[in-house]
Amino acid sequence: MHFVVTAEWDLHRRHTSLADLRAWARGPGAAAYRGLPGVALKSWYSNPQDGVWGAVYLVEDPHALDADRLPRTVADRTGPIGTPPDRVRWHVLEQTVLGGTDLDRVLRATPGTRPAPGTHPEEEA
C-alpha cells in the first residue's frame, strides 16, 4: 500500500516570503529529501492568492515520515517557516497514471513561469 501525504502552511500566519520558500525548496529542501528511503516523491506547491505553501509526498513506507515531526527535514526544521504544518492529511493511493507530458521536463520547469488559473503573475513574487 502507498500513501499520498499533504502538508500545508497558512502563510498569513507566518513571516516567510514565497521567494524564500521557493529558494529553499530548490536548494536545501530538495537536498534534504533526495533519496529519503520510503519516500518516492516530494513536490512543493504554493497558492499565492490564498497564502498557502505546501508539500505532497508519495510515500511507500508510512514509517518514512514520522507523523510527530512531519515534515522530516535536516535537524527537524521545516525550512524557512520553522514550524509544523497547519494541516497534514494522509490518503491511500488508489491509482496512478502518467499523462502525455514528459514528467522530467515538468519537474525541471522553473516555478512561476506560467501562472495557475485564477492567479495573476504579479501575485507570485
CSV table of C-alpha atoms in Angstrom, one decimal:
chain,number,residue,atom,x,y,z
A,1,MET,CA,0.0,0.0,0.0
A,2,HIS,CA,1.2,3.5,-0.9
A,3,PHE,CA,0.1,6.8,0.6
A,4,VAL,CA,-0.2,10.4,-0.6
A,5,VAL,CA,0.5,12.9,2.2
A,6,THR,CA,-0.2,16.6,2.1
A,7,ALA,CA,1.2,19.2,4.4
A,8,GLU,CA,0.1,22.8,4.3
A,9,TRP,CA,1.1,26.1,6.0
A,10,ASP,CA,-1.1,29.2,6.1
A,11,LEU,CA,1.3,31.9,5.1
A,12,HIS,CA,-1.0,34.6,6.5
A,13,ARG,CA,0.1,33.3,9.9
A,14,ARG,CA,3.8,33.2,9.1
A,15,HIS,CA,6.6,35.7,8.3
A,16,THR,CA,8.2,33.9,5.4
A,17,SER,CA,8.1,35.0,1.7
A,18,LEU,CA,7.3,32.8,-1.2
A,19,ALA,CA,10.7,33.8,-2.7
A,20,ASP,CA,12.5,32.4,0.4
A,21,LEU,CA,10.4,29.2,0.3
A,22,ARG,CA,11.0,28.7,-3.4
A,23,ALA,CA,14.7,29.2,-3.0
A,24,TRP,CA,14.8,26.8,0.0
A,25,ALA,CA,12.8,24.1,-1.9
A,26,ARG,CA,15.1,24.3,-4.9
A,27,GLY,CA,18.3,24.0,-2.7
A,28,PRO,CA,18.5,22.7,0.9
A,29,GLY,CA,14.9,21.4,0.9
A,30,ALA,CA,15.5,19.3,-2.2
A,31,ALA,CA,18.8,18.0,-0.9
A,32,ALA,CA,17.2,17.0,2.4
A,33,TYR,CA,14.6,14.8,0.7
A,34,ARG,CA,16.6,13.4,-2.2
A,35,GLY,CA,17.0,9.7,-1.7
A,36,LEU,CA,14.9,9.6,1.5
A,37,PRO,CA,14.1,5.9,2.0
A,38,GLY,CA,10.3,5.2,1.8
A,39,VAL,CA,9.5,8.5,0.1
A,40,ALA,CA,9.1,8.0,-3.7
A,41,LEU,CA,8.4,11.7,-4.5
A,42,LYS,CA,8.1,15.0,-2.8
A,43,SER,CA,6.7,18.1,-4.5
A,44,TRP,CA,6.2,21.6,-3.1
A,45,TYR,CA,3.4,23.8,-4.2
A,46,SER,CA,2.0,27.3,-3.5
A,47,ASN,CA,-1.2,29.2,-3.9
A,48,PRO,CA,-0.1,32.9,-3.6
A,49,GLN,CA,-3.8,34.0,-3.8
A,50,ASP,CA,-4.8,32.1,-0.8
A,51,GLY,CA,-1.5,32.4,1.1
A,52,VAL,CA,-0.7,28.6,1.1
A,53,TRP,CA,2.6,26.8,0.9
A,54,GLY,CA,2.5,23.0,0.9
A,55,ALA,CA,4.1,19.7,0.0
A,56,VAL,CA,2.8,16.5,-1.5
A,57,TYR,CA,4.6,13.2,-0.7
A,58,LEU,CA,4.2,9.9,-2.4
A,59,VAL,CA,5.1,7.5,0.5
A,60,GLU,CA,5.9,3.8,0.1
A,61,ASP,CA,6.5,3.2,3.8
A,62,PRO,CA,4.4,5.0,6.3
A,63,HIS,CA,7.2,4.9,8.8
A,64,ALA,CA,9.4,7.0,6.5
A,65,LEU,CA,7.6,10.1,7.7
A,66,ASP,CA,7.3,10.4,11.5
A,67,ALA,CA,3.8,11.9,12.0
A,68,ASP,CA,5.0,13.8,15.1
A,69,ARG,CA,7.8,15.5,13.1
A,70,LEU,CA,6.2,15.8,9.7
A,71,PRO,CA,7.7,17.1,7.5
A,72,ARG,CA,11.0,15.4,8.3
A,73,THR,CA,14.0,17.6,7.3
A,74,VAL,CA,17.5,18.1,8.3
A,75,ALA,CA,17.8,18.9,12.0
A,76,ASP,CA,14.0,18.6,12.3
A,77,ARG,CA,13.5,22.0,10.8
A,78,THR,CA,10.7,22.8,8.3
A,79,GLY,CA,12.7,25.1,6.2
A,80,PRO,CA,12.3,28.9,6.4
A,81,ILE,CA,8.9,28.6,8.1
A,82,GLY,CA,10.3,26.7,11.1
A,83,THR,CA,7.0,25.4,12.4
A,84,PRO,CA,5.0,22.2,11.9
A,85,PRO,CA,2.3,22.4,9.1
A,86,ASP,CA,-1.1,23.7,9.9
A,87,ARG,CA,-2.7,20.8,8.1
A,88,VAL,CA,-1.5,17.3,7.4
A,89,ARG,CA,-3.6,14.7,5.6
A,90,TRP,CA,-2.8,11.0,4.8
A,91,HIS,CA,-4.6,9.4,1.9
A,92,VAL,CA,-4.4,5.9,0.5
A,93,LEU,CA,-3.1,6.0,-3.1
A,94,GLU,CA,-5.6,4.2,-5.2
A,95,GLN,CA,-4.3,4.5,-8.7
A,96,THR,CA,-1.8,6.5,-10.8
A,97,VAL,CA,-1.4,7.2,-14.5
A,98,LEU,CA,1.1,9.3,-16.4
A,99,GLY,CA,-0.3,11.9,-18.7
A,100,GLY,CA,1.0,12.8,-22.1
A,101,THR,CA,3.6,15.3,-20.7
A,102,ASP,CA,7.2,14.5,-20.2
A,103,LEU,CA,7.4,14.4,-16.4
A,104,ASP,CA,11.2,15.1,-16.4
A,105,ARG,CA,10.5,18.4,-18.3
A,106,VAL,CA,7.7,19.4,-15.9
A,107,LEU,CA,9.8,18.7,-12.9
A,108,ARG,CA,12.7,20.8,-14.3
A,109,ALA,CA,10.4,23.7,-15.2
A,110,THR,CA,11.0,27.0,-13.3
A,111,PRO,CA,8.1,27.8,-10.9
A,112,GLY,CA,6.3,31.0,-11.7
A,113,THR,CA,6.8,30.9,-15.5
A,114,ARG,CA,3.2,30.1,-16.1
A,115,PRO,CA,0.6,31.4,-13.5
A,116,ALA,CA,-2.1,28.9,-12.3
A,117,PRO,CA,-5.6,29.6,-13.4
A,118,GLY,CA,-7.2,32.3,-11.4
A,119,THR,CA,-3.9,33.9,-10.3
A,120,HIS,CA,-2.1,36.9,-11.5
A,121,PRO,CA,1.7,36.8,-12.3
A,122,GLU,CA,2.4,39.8,-10.1
A,123,GLU,CA,1.0,37.9,-7.1
A,124,GLU,CA,3.7,35.3,-7.3
A,125,ALA,CA,6.6,37.5,-6.4
